[in-house]
PDB file of C-alpha atoms in Angstrom:
ATOM      1  CA  MET L   1       0.000   0.000   0.000  1.00  0.00           C
ATOM      2  CA  ASN L   2       1.511   3.311  -1.133  1.00  0.00           C
ATOM      3  CA  LEU L   3       0.139   5.754   1.416  1.00  0.00           C
ATOM      4  CA  GLU L   4       1.829   8.791  -0.140  1.00  0.00           C
ATOM      5  CA  GLU L   5       0.205   8.014  -3.488  1.00  0.00           C
ATOM      6  CA  ILE L   6      -3.193   7.624  -1.808  1.00  0.00           C
ATOM      7  CA  TYR L   7      -2.883  11.019  -0.104  1.00  0.00           C
ATOM      8  CA  LYS L   8      -1.759  12.697  -3.330  1.00  0.00           C
ATOM      9  CA  ASN L   9      -4.580  11.117  -5.343  1.00  0.00           C
ATOM     10  CA  CYS L  10      -7.058  12.452  -2.764  1.00  0.00           C
ATOM     11  CA  GLN L  11      -5.533  15.965  -2.901  1.00  0.00           C
ATOM     12  CA  ALA L  12      -4.686  15.441   0.766  1.00  0.00           C
ATOM     13  CA  TYR L  13      -0.907  15.933   0.470  1.00  0.00           C
ATOM     14  CA  LEU L  14      -0.602  19.698   0.679  1.00  0.00           C
ATOM     15  CA  GLU L  15       2.450  21.900   0.149  1.00  0.00           C
ATOM     16  CA  GLY L  16       2.661  25.468   1.392  1.00  0.00           C
ATOM     17  CA  HIS L  17       3.246  27.056   4.815  1.00  0.00           C
ATOM     18  CA  PHE L  18       1.208  25.505   7.587  1.00  0.00           C
ATOM     19  CA  LEU L  19       0.646  26.015  11.298  1.00  0.00           C
ATOM     20  CA  LEU L  20       0.255  22.594  12.915  1.00  0.00           C
ATOM     21  CA  SER L  21      -1.907  21.842  15.955  1.00  0.00           C
ATOM     22  CA  SER L  22       1.342  21.437  17.918  1.00  0.00           C
ATOM     23  CA  GLY L  23       2.101  25.123  17.242  1.00  0.00           C
ATOM     24  CA  LYS L  24       4.996  24.278  14.954  1.00  0.00           C
ATOM     25  CA  HIS L  25       5.332  25.179  11.269  1.00  0.00           C
ATOM     26  CA  SER L  26       5.796  22.913   8.254  1.00  0.00           C
ATOM     27  CA  GLN L  27       6.000  23.126   4.474  1.00  0.00           C
ATOM     28  CA  PHE L  28       3.752  20.062   4.183  1.00  0.00           C
ATOM     29  CA  TYR L  29       0.340  19.136   5.577  1.00  0.00           C
ATOM     30  CA  LEU L  30      -1.625  15.889   5.446  1.00  0.00           C
ATOM     31  CA  GLN L  31      -5.357  16.616   5.226  1.00  0.00           C
ATOM     32  CA  SER L  32      -6.702  13.190   6.191  1.00  0.00           C
ATOM     33  CA  ALA L  33     -10.310  14.366   6.001  1.00  0.00           C
ATOM     34  CA  LYS L  34      -9.911  14.319   2.215  1.00  0.00           C
ATOM     35  CA  VAL L  35      -8.887  10.664   2.395  1.00  0.00           C
ATOM     36  CA  LEU L  36     -11.558   9.648   4.883  1.00  0.00           C
ATOM     37  CA  GLU L  37     -14.395  11.355   2.997  1.00  0.00           C
ATOM     38  CA  ASP L  38     -14.461   8.228   0.804  1.00  0.00           C
ATOM     39  CA  PRO L  39     -16.116   5.536   2.993  1.00  0.00           C
ATOM     40  CA  ALA L  40     -14.787   2.651   0.895  1.00  0.00           C
ATOM     41  CA  LEU L  41     -11.216   3.945   1.101  1.00  0.00           C
ATOM     42  CA  ALA L  42     -11.546   4.667   4.826  1.00  0.00           C
ATOM     43  CA  GLU L  43     -12.751   1.113   5.374  1.00  0.00           C
ATOM     44  CA  LYS L  44      -9.881  -0.332   3.323  1.00  0.00           C
ATOM     45  CA  LEU L  45      -7.215   1.661   5.153  1.00  0.00           C
ATOM     46  CA  CYS L  46      -8.517   0.871   8.623  1.00  0.00           C
ATOM     47  CA  LYS L  47      -8.928  -2.833   7.855  1.00  0.00           C
ATOM     48  CA  GLU L  48      -5.253  -2.843   6.929  1.00  0.00           C
ATOM     49  CA  LEU L  49      -4.393  -0.986  10.144  1.00  0.00           C
ATOM     50  CA  ALA L  50      -6.414  -3.502  12.177  1.00  0.00           C
ATOM     51  CA  LYS L  51      -4.501  -6.374  10.529  1.00  0.00           C
ATOM     52  CA  ILE L  52      -1.207  -4.794  11.576  1.00  0.00           C
ATOM     53  CA  ILE L  53      -2.353  -4.427  15.184  1.00  0.00           C
ATOM     54  CA  PHE L  54      -3.669  -7.991  15.405  1.00  0.00           C
ATOM     55  CA  ALA L  55      -0.510  -9.335  13.720  1.00  0.00           C
ATOM     56  CA  ASN L  56       1.441  -7.850  16.623  1.00  0.00           C
ATOM     57  CA  SER L  57      -0.739  -9.797  19.106  1.00  0.00           C
ATOM     58  CA  ILE L  58      -2.197  -6.683  20.745  1.00  0.00           C
ATOM     59  CA  GLU L  59      -5.329  -7.528  22.724  1.00  0.00           C
ATOM     60  CA  PHE L  60      -7.765  -4.663  23.291  1.00  0.00           C
ATOM     61  CA  ASP L  61     -11.406  -4.031  24.091  1.00  0.00           C
ATOM     62  CA  SER L  62     -12.088  -0.552  22.735  1.00  0.00           C
ATOM     63  CA  ILE L  63     -10.860   2.332  20.593  1.00  0.00           C
ATOM     64  CA  CYS L  64     -10.692   5.948  21.755  1.00  0.00           C
ATOM     65  CA  SER L  65      -9.905   8.912  19.510  1.00  0.00           C
ATOM     66  CA  PRO L  66      -9.352  12.601  20.214  1.00  0.00           C
ATOM     67  CA  ALA L  67     -11.881  14.780  18.393  1.00  0.00           C
ATOM     68  CA  LEU L  68     -12.128  16.028  15.820  1.00  0.00           C
ATOM     69  CA  GLY L  69      -9.511  14.667  13.467  1.00  0.00           C
ATOM     70  CA  GLY L  70      -9.270  11.174  14.932  1.00  0.00           C
ATOM     71  CA  ILE L  71     -12.974  10.340  14.999  1.00  0.00           C
ATOM     72  CA  LEU L  72     -13.398   8.918  11.489  1.00  0.00           C
ATOM     73  CA  ALA L  73     -10.177   6.893  11.608  1.00  0.00           C
ATOM     74  CA  GLY L  74     -10.976   5.629  15.105  1.00  0.00           C
ATOM     75  CA  TYR L  75     -14.525   4.660  14.233  1.00  0.00           C
ATOM     76  CA  GLU L  76     -13.452   2.770  11.117  1.00  0.00           C
ATOM     77  CA  LEU L  77     -10.684   1.007  13.052  1.00  0.00           C
ATOM     78  CA  ALA L  78     -13.221   0.000  15.705  1.00  0.00           C
ATOM     79  CA  ARG L  79     -15.568  -1.285  13.000  1.00  0.00           C
ATOM     80  CA  ALA L  80     -12.766  -3.255  11.334  1.00  0.00           C
ATOM     81  CA  SER L  81     -11.793  -4.704  14.729  1.00  0.00           C
ATOM     82  CA  ASN L  82     -15.367  -5.278  15.923  1.00  0.00           C
ATOM     83  CA  LYS L  83     -14.657  -3.189  19.034  1.00  0.00           C
ATOM     84  CA  ARG L  84     -16.389  -0.396  20.925  1.00  0.00           C
ATOM     85  CA  PHE L  85     -15.577   3.203  19.984  1.00  0.00           C
ATOM     86  CA  ILE L  86     -15.550   6.376  22.096  1.00  0.00           C
ATOM     87  CA  PHE L  87     -13.940   9.783  21.704  1.00  0.00           C
ATOM     88  CA  THR L  88     -12.543  12.580  23.819  1.00  0.00           C
ATOM     89  CA  GLU L  89     -13.032  16.255  22.980  1.00  0.00           C
ATOM     90  CA  ARG L  90     -11.813  19.660  24.067  1.00  0.00           C
ATOM     91  CA  VAL L  91     -13.923  21.769  26.404  1.00  0.00           C
ATOM     92  CA  ASN L  92     -12.389  25.163  27.170  1.00  0.00           C
ATOM     93  CA  LYS L  93      -9.167  23.863  25.579  1.00  0.00           C
ATOM     94  CA  GLU L  94      -8.999  20.877  27.955  1.00  0.00           C
ATOM     95  CA  MET L  95      -9.413  17.319  26.674  1.00  0.00           C
ATOM     96  CA  THR L  96     -12.302  15.545  28.382  1.00  0.00           C
ATOM     97  CA  LEU L  97     -14.635  12.535  28.088  1.00  0.00           C
ATOM     98  CA  ARG L  98     -18.312  13.464  27.731  1.00  0.00           C
ATOM     99  CA  ARG L  99     -21.579  12.295  26.141  1.00  0.00           C
ATOM    100  CA  GLY L 100     -22.185   9.500  28.630  1.00  0.00           C
ATOM    101  CA  PHE L 101     -19.055   7.586  27.586  1.00  0.00           C
ATOM    102  CA  ALA L 102     -17.607   5.448  30.377  1.00  0.00           C
ATOM    103  CA  VAL L 103     -14.430   3.466  30.923  1.00  0.00           C
ATOM    104  CA  LYS L 104     -14.423   0.180  32.842  1.00  0.00           C
ATOM    105  CA  LYS L 105     -11.613  -0.599  35.228  1.00  0.00           C
ATOM    106  CA  GLY L 106      -9.035  -2.671  33.377  1.00  0.00           C
ATOM    107  CA  GLU L 107     -10.601  -2.013  29.953  1.00  0.00           C
ATOM    108  CA  LYS L 108      -7.873  -2.126  27.298  1.00  0.00           C
ATOM    109  CA  PHE L 109      -7.740   0.683  24.739  1.00  0.00           C
ATOM    110  CA  ILE L 110      -6.060   1.609  21.487  1.00  0.00           C
ATOM    111  CA  ILE L 111      -5.825   5.392  21.067  1.00  0.00           C
ATOM    112  CA  CYS L 112      -6.365   6.163  17.380  1.00  0.00           C
ATOM    113  CA  GLU L 113      -5.591   9.350  15.447  1.00  0.00           C
ATOM    114  CA  ASP L 114      -5.701  10.191  11.759  1.00  0.00           C
ATOM    115  CA  ILE L 115      -2.166  11.633  11.857  1.00  0.00           C
ATOM    116  CA  ILE L 116       0.388  11.427  14.660  1.00  0.00           C
ATOM    117  CA  THR L 117       2.822  14.343  14.773  1.00  0.00           C
ATOM    118  CA  THR L 118       4.345  14.638  18.243  1.00  0.00           C
ATOM    119  CA  GLY L 119       1.511  12.602  19.750  1.00  0.00           C
ATOM    120  CA  GLY L 120       0.314  15.335  22.108  1.00  0.00           C
ATOM    121  CA  SER L 121      -3.438  14.936  21.550  1.00  0.00           C
ATOM    122  CA  ALA L 122      -3.225  11.141  21.623  1.00  0.00           C
ATOM    123  CA  LEU L 123      -1.330  11.333  24.896  1.00  0.00           C
ATOM    124  CA  GLU L 124      -3.994  13.624  26.402  1.00  0.00           C
ATOM    125  CA  SER L 125      -6.654  11.063  25.499  1.00  0.00           C
ATOM    126  CA  ALA L 126      -4.538   8.250  26.919  1.00  0.00           C
ATOM    127  CA  LYS L 127      -4.188  10.031  30.251  1.00  0.00           C
ATOM    128  CA  ILE L 128      -7.971  10.434  30.493  1.00  0.00           C
ATOM    129  CA  ILE L 129      -8.475   6.722  29.844  1.00  0.00           C
ATOM    130  CA  GLU L 130      -5.857   5.797  32.436  1.00  0.00           C
ATOM    131  CA  ASN L 131      -7.250   8.216  35.021  1.00  0.00           C
ATOM    132  CA  LEU L 132     -10.628   6.473  34.661  1.00  0.00           C
ATOM    133  CA  GLY L 133      -9.119   3.042  35.250  1.00  0.00           C
ATOM    134  CA  GLY L 134      -8.532   1.955  31.670  1.00  0.00           C
ATOM    135  CA  ILE L 135      -5.307   0.585  30.236  1.00  0.00           C
ATOM    136  CA  VAL L 136      -3.758   1.968  27.044  1.00  0.00           C
ATOM    137  CA  VAL L 137      -2.090  -0.907  25.194  1.00  0.00           C
ATOM    138  CA  GLY L 138      -1.317   0.840  21.923  1.00  0.00           C
ATOM    139  CA  PHE L 139      -1.554   3.888  19.707  1.00  0.00           C
ATOM    140  CA  ALA L 140      -2.588   3.849  16.050  1.00  0.00           C
ATOM    141  CA  ALA L 141      -2.867   6.267  13.134  1.00  0.00           C
ATOM    142  CA  LEU L 142      -3.125   6.252   9.384  1.00  0.00           C
ATOM    143  CA  ALA L 143       0.241   7.998   9.205  1.00  0.00           C
ATOM    144  CA  ASN L 144       3.097   9.240  11.362  1.00  0.00           C
ATOM    145  CA  ARG L 145       4.811  12.528  10.596  1.00  0.00           C
ATOM    146  CA  GLY L 146       8.214  11.081  11.408  1.00  0.00           C
ATOM    147  CA  PHE L 147       8.599  12.042  15.065  1.00  0.00           C
ATOM    148  CA  CYS L 148       7.225   9.124  17.058  1.00  0.00           C
ATOM    149  CA  ALA L 149       8.622   5.590  16.914  1.00  0.00           C
ATOM    150  CA  VAL L 150       6.428   3.238  14.850  1.00  0.00           C
ATOM    151  CA  LYS L 151       6.670  -0.400  15.904  1.00  0.00           C
ATOM    152  CA  ASN L 152       5.610  -2.043  12.640  1.00  0.00           C
ATOM    153  CA  LEU L 153       7.864   0.258  10.578  1.00  0.00           C
ATOM    154  CA  ASN L 154      10.848  -0.002  12.954  1.00  0.00           C
ATOM    155  CA  THR L 155      11.357   3.767  13.063  1.00  0.00           C
ATOM    156  CA  GLN L 156      12.968   5.598  15.965  1.00  0.00           C
ATOM    157  CA  ALA L 157      11.562   8.476  18.009  1.00  0.00           C
ATOM    158  CA  LYS L 158      12.912  12.008  17.621  1.00  0.00           C
ATOM    159  CA  ASP L 159      13.318  14.576  20.390  1.00  0.00           C
ATOM    160  CA  ASN L 160       9.862  16.110  19.791  1.00  0.00           C
ATOM    161  CA  ALA L 161       8.016  12.800  20.292  1.00  0.00           C
ATOM    162  CA  LYS L 162       5.619  12.780  23.266  1.00  0.00           C
ATOM    163  CA  LEU L 163       4.275   9.230  23.159  1.00  0.00           C
ATOM    164  CA  PRO L 164       5.614   6.838  25.831  1.00  0.00           C
ATOM    165  CA  SER L 165       8.329   4.495  24.580  1.00  0.00           C
ATOM    166  CA  ASN L 166       6.819   1.463  26.327  1.00  0.00           C
ATOM    167  CA  ILE L 167       3.497   1.555  24.408  1.00  0.00           C
ATOM    168  CA  PRO L 168       3.630   0.672  20.685  1.00  0.00           C
ATOM    169  CA  LEU L 169       2.439   2.916  17.861  1.00  0.00           C
ATOM    170  CA  PHE L 170       1.148   1.334  14.645  1.00  0.00           C
ATOM    171  CA  THR L 171       0.652   3.233  11.390  1.00  0.00           C
ATOM    172  CA  LEU L 172       0.236   2.554   7.664  1.00  0.00           C
ATOM    173  CA  GLY L 173       3.111   4.827   6.727  1.00  0.00           C
ATOM    174  CA  ASN L 174       5.659   7.400   7.772  1.00  0.00           C
ATOM    175  CA  PHE L 175       6.011  10.930   6.342  1.00  0.00           C
ATOM    176  CA  ASP L 176       9.292  12.409   7.532  1.00  0.00           C
ATOM    177  CA  PHE L 177       8.543  16.133   7.180  1.00  0.00           C
ATOM    178  CA  GLU L 178      10.624  18.871   8.735  1.00  0.00           C
ATOM    179  CA  ILE L 179       8.790  20.996  11.297  1.00  0.00           C
ATOM    180  CA  TYR L 180      10.018  24.251  12.814  1.00  0.00           C
ATOM    181  CA  ASP L 181       9.474  26.503  15.793  1.00  0.00           C
ATOM    182  CA  GLU L 182       8.010  29.778  14.544  1.00  0.00           C
ATOM    183  CA  GLU L 183      11.136  31.761  15.372  1.00  0.00           C
ATOM    184  CA  LYS L 184      13.290  29.295  13.383  1.00  0.00           C
ATOM    185  CA  CYS L 185      10.912  28.713  10.460  1.00  0.00           C
ATOM    186  CA  PRO L 186      12.659  29.424   7.121  1.00  0.00           C
ATOM    187  CA  LEU L 187       9.291  30.083   5.478  1.00  0.00           C
ATOM    188  CA  CYS L 188       8.518  32.797   8.032  1.00  0.00           C
ATOM    189  CA  GLN L 189      11.962  34.270   7.474  1.00  0.00           C
ATOM    190  CA  LYS L 190      11.070  34.636   3.783  1.00  0.00           C
ATOM    191  CA  GLY L 191       7.992  36.655   4.743  1.00  0.00           C
ATOM    192  CA  SER L 192       5.405  33.915   4.285  1.00  0.00           C
ATOM    193  CA  LYS L 193       2.506  33.607   6.753  1.00  0.00           C
ATOM    194  CA  ALA L 194       1.483  30.192   8.079  1.00  0.00           C
ATOM    195  CA  ILE L 195      -2.122  29.066   7.624  1.00  0.00           C
ATOM    196  CA  LYS L 196      -4.039  26.641   9.851  1.00  0.00           C
ATOM    197  CA  PRO L 197      -5.855  24.036   7.730  1.00  0.00           C
ATOM    198  CA  GLY L 198      -6.568  21.647  10.598  1.00  0.00           C
ATOM    199  CA  SER L 199      -9.647  20.937  12.636  1.00  0.00           C
ATOM    200  CA  ARG L 200      -9.159  23.334  15.525  1.00  0.00           C
ATOM    201  CA  GLU L 201      -9.857  26.493  13.517  1.00  0.00           C
ATOM    202  CA  ASN L 202     -11.381  25.528  10.162  1.00  0.00           C
TER     203      ASN L 202
END
């Protein structure tokens, strides 16, 4: 499966000057919503992701995704795995679990995103699950932006990675894009202004 080709065919592999949800800047942006708007393709991708997780003998009961970006990927992964699905969401900028969702003590979760950059949002969701008595046994995403270690791809974590090293991350592919702090961004230094194409603003 050529994930880069899939993103490009869906006009989801964007080039420009982007402000990421982490606050960092990048020349490239992966707009997974354009990939997941096709139900058949979303199903195909998440079935493949489920196969990878099961091939690594990960036992889990449920999937949890941080809203908004992770919801479609998480739901399709849950459907492919025949597991329960819940999601966390931000209220006053703080990640929380609402809508009557509950976590059983000892319930095993995969935290699923569409894209993992540093893993900050996924980690916030994981902490909520753990605080409620659940156990996070893995992280998953359609793609990794090159910072977190991916178990099935044998990649190593970079300094910006926030996911714990003792819990595996599984993805369909790795996009190793450079990201920059605003004050060190070469695009900013050329006078370009970063835009925010992600879910938190538009």
